[in-house]
Structure formats: structure tokens, C-alpha cells
Amino acid sequence: MPKRGYHHGNLRQALVEAALALIEEKGPTGFTLSEAAKQAGVTPAAVYRHFEGREDLIIECALQGHAIFGDLMEYAYESGQPSALAAFEATGRAYLAFARKYPGHYMAMFESGLSRHATPELSRAVARSRGVLEKAAEELSQHIPEDRRPPATMFSSHIWALSHGVVELFARGNPGGNIPFPPEDLLEAGIGIYLRGLGLVAPDR
């Protein structure tokens, strides 16, 4: 088979795309730089013109993923306005949609073991995407009396953990194939239970 080519002057992005495909196939720690070079159609030595090593390449994959993720989260938040509840629920659905559409980015971002502070750029990108969910949580929690109001960071972290759990257990591959509920329904129901517990959604009668 002929080697996969790349556009002249865009080798860096070709390597990122090769790494994303390998991450999706083998996981973020299951491939080598040589494999990424081969998939991009270049020699292993060419990789080092752009990346210091595999971790540096994965950081770039995660950085690009957070840029896409942040855009999706901001769009979801804005599209749910003017209702604080609708905006909040939209950000949860955006998390699930991102994991399905961009599995390589998602794995680089959340399953590679990278510190969010690996580089200043990555730290800023993570803060941006998390900030959207925190903003949605803060706006929604204004309806809770101040003495019973959880910190927005805690509130959003709970929903983040719930969303991540649904993705990991039921949304990627076919891990939840025996579950009779779509991942979207599981996430919506879980968020609903959480919000009812905070008194933000009326209880079922």
C-alpha cells in the first residue's frame, strides 16, 4: 500500500491526525512515534522536527481537542439561553456528543494521564472548557438559598463526573450494549435526579 501522504508544509498537523487515529485504535499509550510517522508517511526522524516526543504529540492532540470542546460547550450554553436550566442541560449533552464525534481527542484529553498543567497553553484550554460548565452551574444555582448553595466548582464537577461516567461505561464502543437505555437518556435522568436533590427541578408527582 502507498504511504499516506501529507500536504507540503503541514507535516505537524499530519502527525497529529495520525496520532489521533492511533489513539482511537490503541489508546493514548498504545502507540509509538514510529507508528505515527509511518501512518503520516514520513520517517521517524521527521517527527522530531515538530515534537520532542510522544507526550508532546499527545499534548498537541489534547490541546486541539480542548479548543473544539470549548467551542461546543460555549455554543451549547448560548443555544440553551435564556433558560438557565436549558443552558445547563445543553452543556451536559454537548459533553456526550463531543466524546462520540471526537474519540481520539477525547482520549488524549481525559485518558492519557496528562496533567492539565503540562503546558501553559493546555492549562488555559482546560480552564476555558471547564469554565463554561462552571458558569452554567453558577447561574442555575442562584435559585438556591445562599446558605444551602454548593460552590459552582463542586456543582459542575459533579455533573462533569456524571457525564464522564456515562461516556466511559455506555457511550464509546459497545460497553453498554446490554443496557436498554440510550446514553442520552441515562445522562438526562442522572442530571434530573441531581437537580431535584438541589431543589432546582420540581419533584415527580
Tab-separated table of C-alpha atoms in Angstrom:
chain	number	residue	atom	x	y	z
A	1	MET	CA	0.000	0.000	0.000
A	2	PRO	CA	1.284	3.510	-0.716
A	3	LYS	CA	2.209	5.602	2.262
A	4	ARG	CA	-0.333	8.091	3.490
A	5	GLY	CA	0.805	11.489	2.282
A	6	TYR	CA	0.560	14.965	3.712
A	7	HIS	CA	0.376	18.447	2.292
A	8	HIS	CA	3.714	20.183	1.987
A	9	GLY	CA	4.351	22.396	4.994
A	10	ASN	CA	1.665	20.740	7.096
A	11	LEU	CA	3.584	17.784	8.488
A	12	ARG	CA	2.862	18.822	12.075
A	13	GLN	CA	-0.897	18.512	11.570
A	14	ALA	CA	-0.492	15.299	9.578
A	15	LEU	CA	1.308	13.793	12.581
A	16	VAL	CA	-1.454	14.982	14.911
A	17	GLU	CA	-4.088	13.342	12.722
A	18	ALA	CA	-2.049	10.144	12.569
A	19	ALA	CA	-1.714	10.144	16.354
A	20	LEU	CA	-5.450	10.712	16.812
A	21	ALA	CA	-6.225	7.704	14.622
A	22	LEU	CA	-3.751	5.570	16.589
A	23	ILE	CA	-5.106	6.806	19.923
A	24	GLU	CA	-8.613	5.863	18.846
A	25	GLU	CA	-7.385	2.420	17.794
A	26	LYS	CA	-4.861	1.613	20.541
A	27	GLY	CA	-5.307	4.145	23.309
A	28	PRO	CA	-3.110	7.132	24.171
A	29	THR	CA	-0.249	4.985	25.464
A	30	GLY	CA	-0.576	2.145	22.962
A	31	PHE	CA	1.324	3.592	20.018
A	32	THR	CA	4.860	4.721	19.252
A	33	LEU	CA	6.229	7.757	17.464
A	34	SER	CA	7.473	5.426	14.735
A	35	GLU	CA	3.898	4.250	14.151
A	36	ALA	CA	2.666	7.816	13.967
A	37	ALA	CA	5.416	8.661	11.467
A	38	LYS	CA	4.584	5.618	9.349
A	39	GLN	CA	0.892	6.491	9.326
A	40	ALA	CA	1.730	10.047	8.242
A	41	GLY	CA	4.045	8.717	5.528
A	42	VAL	CA	7.338	10.104	6.852
A	43	THR	CA	10.455	8.817	8.581
A	44	PRO	CA	10.606	8.685	12.405
A	45	ALA	CA	13.335	11.333	12.345
A	46	ALA	CA	10.924	13.794	10.750
A	47	VAL	CA	8.699	13.703	13.843
A	48	TYR	CA	11.372	15.356	15.977
A	49	ARG	CA	11.318	18.469	13.848
A	50	HIS	CA	7.923	19.223	15.375
A	51	PHE	CA	7.588	17.236	18.617
A	52	GLU	CA	10.056	16.391	21.360
A	53	GLY	CA	8.461	13.003	21.974
A	54	ARG	CA	5.204	11.088	22.177
A	55	GLU	CA	3.941	13.056	25.181
A	56	ASP	CA	4.485	16.313	23.328
A	57	LEU	CA	2.458	14.930	20.411
A	58	ILE	CA	-0.358	13.806	22.722
A	59	ILE	CA	-0.383	17.242	24.369
A	60	GLU	CA	-0.984	18.802	20.963
A	61	CYS	CA	-3.850	16.338	20.333
A	62	ALA	CA	-5.356	17.260	23.702
A	63	LEU	CA	-4.853	20.969	23.099
A	64	GLN	CA	-6.691	20.829	19.783
A	65	GLY	CA	-9.404	18.719	21.404
A	66	HIS	CA	-9.972	21.252	24.174
A	67	ALA	CA	-10.275	24.019	21.574
A	68	ILE	CA	-13.057	22.085	19.802
A	69	PHE	CA	-14.631	21.080	23.106
A	70	GLY	CA	-14.619	24.640	24.402
A	71	ASP	CA	-16.323	25.870	21.233
A	72	LEU	CA	-19.007	23.172	21.522
A	73	MET	CA	-19.611	23.880	25.197
A	74	GLU	CA	-19.932	27.617	24.597
A	75	TYR	CA	-22.316	27.043	21.694
A	76	ALA	CA	-24.404	24.642	23.793
A	77	TYR	CA	-24.559	27.119	26.660
A	78	GLU	CA	-25.597	30.003	24.437
A	79	SER	CA	-28.147	27.923	22.497
A	80	GLY	CA	-29.864	26.977	25.754
A	81	GLN	CA	-30.462	30.586	26.797
A	82	PRO	CA	-32.441	32.349	28.149
A	83	SER	CA	-33.316	29.456	30.472
A	84	ALA	CA	-30.544	28.682	32.965
A	85	LEU	CA	-31.809	25.102	33.252
A	86	ALA	CA	-31.880	24.569	29.478
A	87	ALA	CA	-28.385	26.040	29.124
A	88	PHE	CA	-27.066	23.770	31.857
A	89	GLU	CA	-28.625	20.633	30.388
A	90	ALA	CA	-27.305	21.557	26.932
A	91	THR	CA	-23.722	21.586	28.201
A	92	GLY	CA	-24.164	18.057	29.543
A	93	ARG	CA	-25.421	16.828	26.187
A	94	ALA	CA	-22.534	18.604	24.443
A	95	TYR	CA	-20.056	16.590	26.528
A	96	LEU	CA	-21.592	13.332	25.350
A	97	ALA	CA	-21.771	14.490	21.732
A	98	PHE	CA	-18.102	15.532	21.761
A	99	ALA	CA	-16.945	12.172	23.114
A	100	ARG	CA	-18.807	10.365	20.355
A	101	LYS	CA	-17.699	12.586	17.475
A	102	TYR	CA	-14.073	13.103	18.535
A	103	PRO	CA	-12.996	9.912	20.331
A	104	GLY	CA	-9.284	10.379	19.636
A	105	HIS	CA	-9.297	13.905	21.027
A	106	TYR	CA	-11.409	12.803	23.994
A	107	MET	CA	-8.999	10.015	24.908
A	108	ALA	CA	-5.983	12.309	24.570
A	109	MET	CA	-7.687	14.859	26.814
A	110	PHE	CA	-9.065	12.616	29.545
A	111	GLU	CA	-7.395	9.197	29.370
A	112	SER	CA	-3.731	9.888	28.660
A	113	GLY	CA	-2.721	10.736	32.214
A	114	LEU	CA	-1.580	14.200	31.174
A	115	SER	CA	-1.574	16.908	33.805
A	116	ARG	CA	-3.833	19.811	32.896
A	117	HIS	CA	-0.794	21.941	33.712
A	118	ALA	CA	1.541	20.094	31.318
A	119	THR	CA	1.888	23.350	29.386
A	120	PRO	CA	0.505	26.857	29.961
A	121	GLU	CA	-1.482	26.561	26.724
A	122	LEU	CA	-3.121	23.313	27.836
A	123	SER	CA	-3.920	24.770	31.243
A	124	ARG	CA	-5.707	27.726	29.632
A	125	ALA	CA	-7.602	25.462	27.228
A	126	VAL	CA	-8.813	23.209	30.062
A	127	ALA	CA	-9.852	26.205	32.145
A	128	ARG	CA	-11.870	27.591	29.232
A	129	SER	CA	-13.912	24.428	28.628
A	130	ARG	CA	-14.461	23.776	32.332
A	131	GLY	CA	-15.328	27.415	32.835
A	132	VAL	CA	-18.387	27.120	30.602
A	133	LEU	CA	-19.873	24.377	32.762
A	134	GLU	CA	-18.998	26.265	35.941
A	135	LYS	CA	-20.690	29.384	34.572
A	136	ALA	CA	-23.820	27.367	33.744
A	137	ALA	CA	-23.803	25.814	37.224
A	138	GLU	CA	-23.328	29.166	38.932
A	139	GLU	CA	-26.186	30.735	37.007
A	140	LEU	CA	-28.524	27.852	37.734
A	141	SER	CA	-27.627	27.652	41.423
A	142	GLN	CA	-28.624	31.290	42.018
A	143	HIS	CA	-32.096	29.888	42.698
A	144	ILE	CA	-30.779	28.052	45.777
A	145	PRO	CA	-30.673	29.952	49.100
A	146	GLU	CA	-27.131	31.098	49.719
A	147	ASP	CA	-26.727	29.096	52.917
A	148	ARG	CA	-27.558	25.873	51.027
A	149	ARG	CA	-25.881	26.704	47.720
A	150	PRO	CA	-22.992	24.423	46.718
A	151	PRO	CA	-19.889	26.038	45.219
A	152	ALA	CA	-20.235	26.265	41.451
A	153	THR	CA	-16.967	24.354	41.035
A	154	MET	CA	-18.323	21.444	43.086
A	155	PHE	CA	-21.703	21.567	41.345
A	156	SER	CA	-20.123	21.493	37.880
A	157	SER	CA	-17.604	18.817	38.904
A	158	HIS	CA	-20.433	16.504	39.933
A	159	ILE	CA	-22.079	16.892	36.526
A	160	TRP	CA	-18.719	16.522	34.795
A	161	ALA	CA	-18.124	13.252	36.656
A	162	LEU	CA	-21.614	12.005	35.820
A	163	SER	CA	-21.145	12.865	32.126
A	164	HIS	CA	-17.728	11.220	32.044
A	165	GLY	CA	-19.093	8.075	33.662
A	166	VAL	CA	-21.882	7.769	31.102
A	167	VAL	CA	-19.340	8.214	28.302
A	168	GLU	CA	-16.921	5.632	29.683
A	169	LEU	CA	-19.487	2.991	30.584
A	170	PHE	CA	-22.145	3.347	27.933
A	171	ALA	CA	-21.291	5.672	25.049
A	172	ARG	CA	-17.993	4.601	23.463
A	173	GLY	CA	-17.579	1.340	21.579
A	174	ASN	CA	-20.287	-1.014	22.794
A	175	PRO	CA	-19.624	-1.245	26.553
A	176	GLY	CA	-23.243	-0.555	27.382
A	177	GLY	CA	-24.715	-2.706	24.650
A	178	ASN	CA	-26.798	-4.674	27.130
A	179	ILE	CA	-28.282	-1.586	28.738
A	180	PRO	CA	-31.807	-0.900	27.435
A	181	PHE	CA	-31.414	2.884	27.715
A	182	PRO	CA	-29.675	5.273	25.313
A	183	PRO	CA	-26.713	7.116	26.893
A	184	GLU	CA	-28.536	10.429	26.345
A	185	ASP	CA	-31.456	9.203	28.453
A	186	LEU	CA	-29.141	7.955	31.203
A	187	LEU	CA	-27.367	11.290	31.367
A	188	GLU	CA	-30.585	13.315	31.310
A	189	ALA	CA	-32.117	11.177	34.062
A	190	GLY	CA	-28.979	11.404	36.200
A	191	ILE	CA	-28.790	15.181	35.841
A	192	GLY	CA	-32.512	15.390	36.651
A	193	ILE	CA	-32.081	13.396	39.867
A	194	TYR	CA	-29.149	15.582	40.901
A	195	LEU	CA	-31.030	18.810	40.205
A	196	ARG	CA	-34.115	17.591	42.066
A	197	GLY	CA	-31.900	16.884	45.052
A	198	LEU	CA	-30.801	20.512	44.984
A	199	GLY	CA	-34.402	21.683	44.632
A	200	LEU	CA	-33.799	23.087	41.142
A	201	VAL	CA	-36.292	20.809	39.427
A	202	ALA	CA	-39.766	20.082	40.729
A	203	PRO	CA	-40.121	16.529	42.104
A	204	ASP	CA	-42.145	13.979	40.158
A	205	ARG	CA	-45.657	13.511	41.422
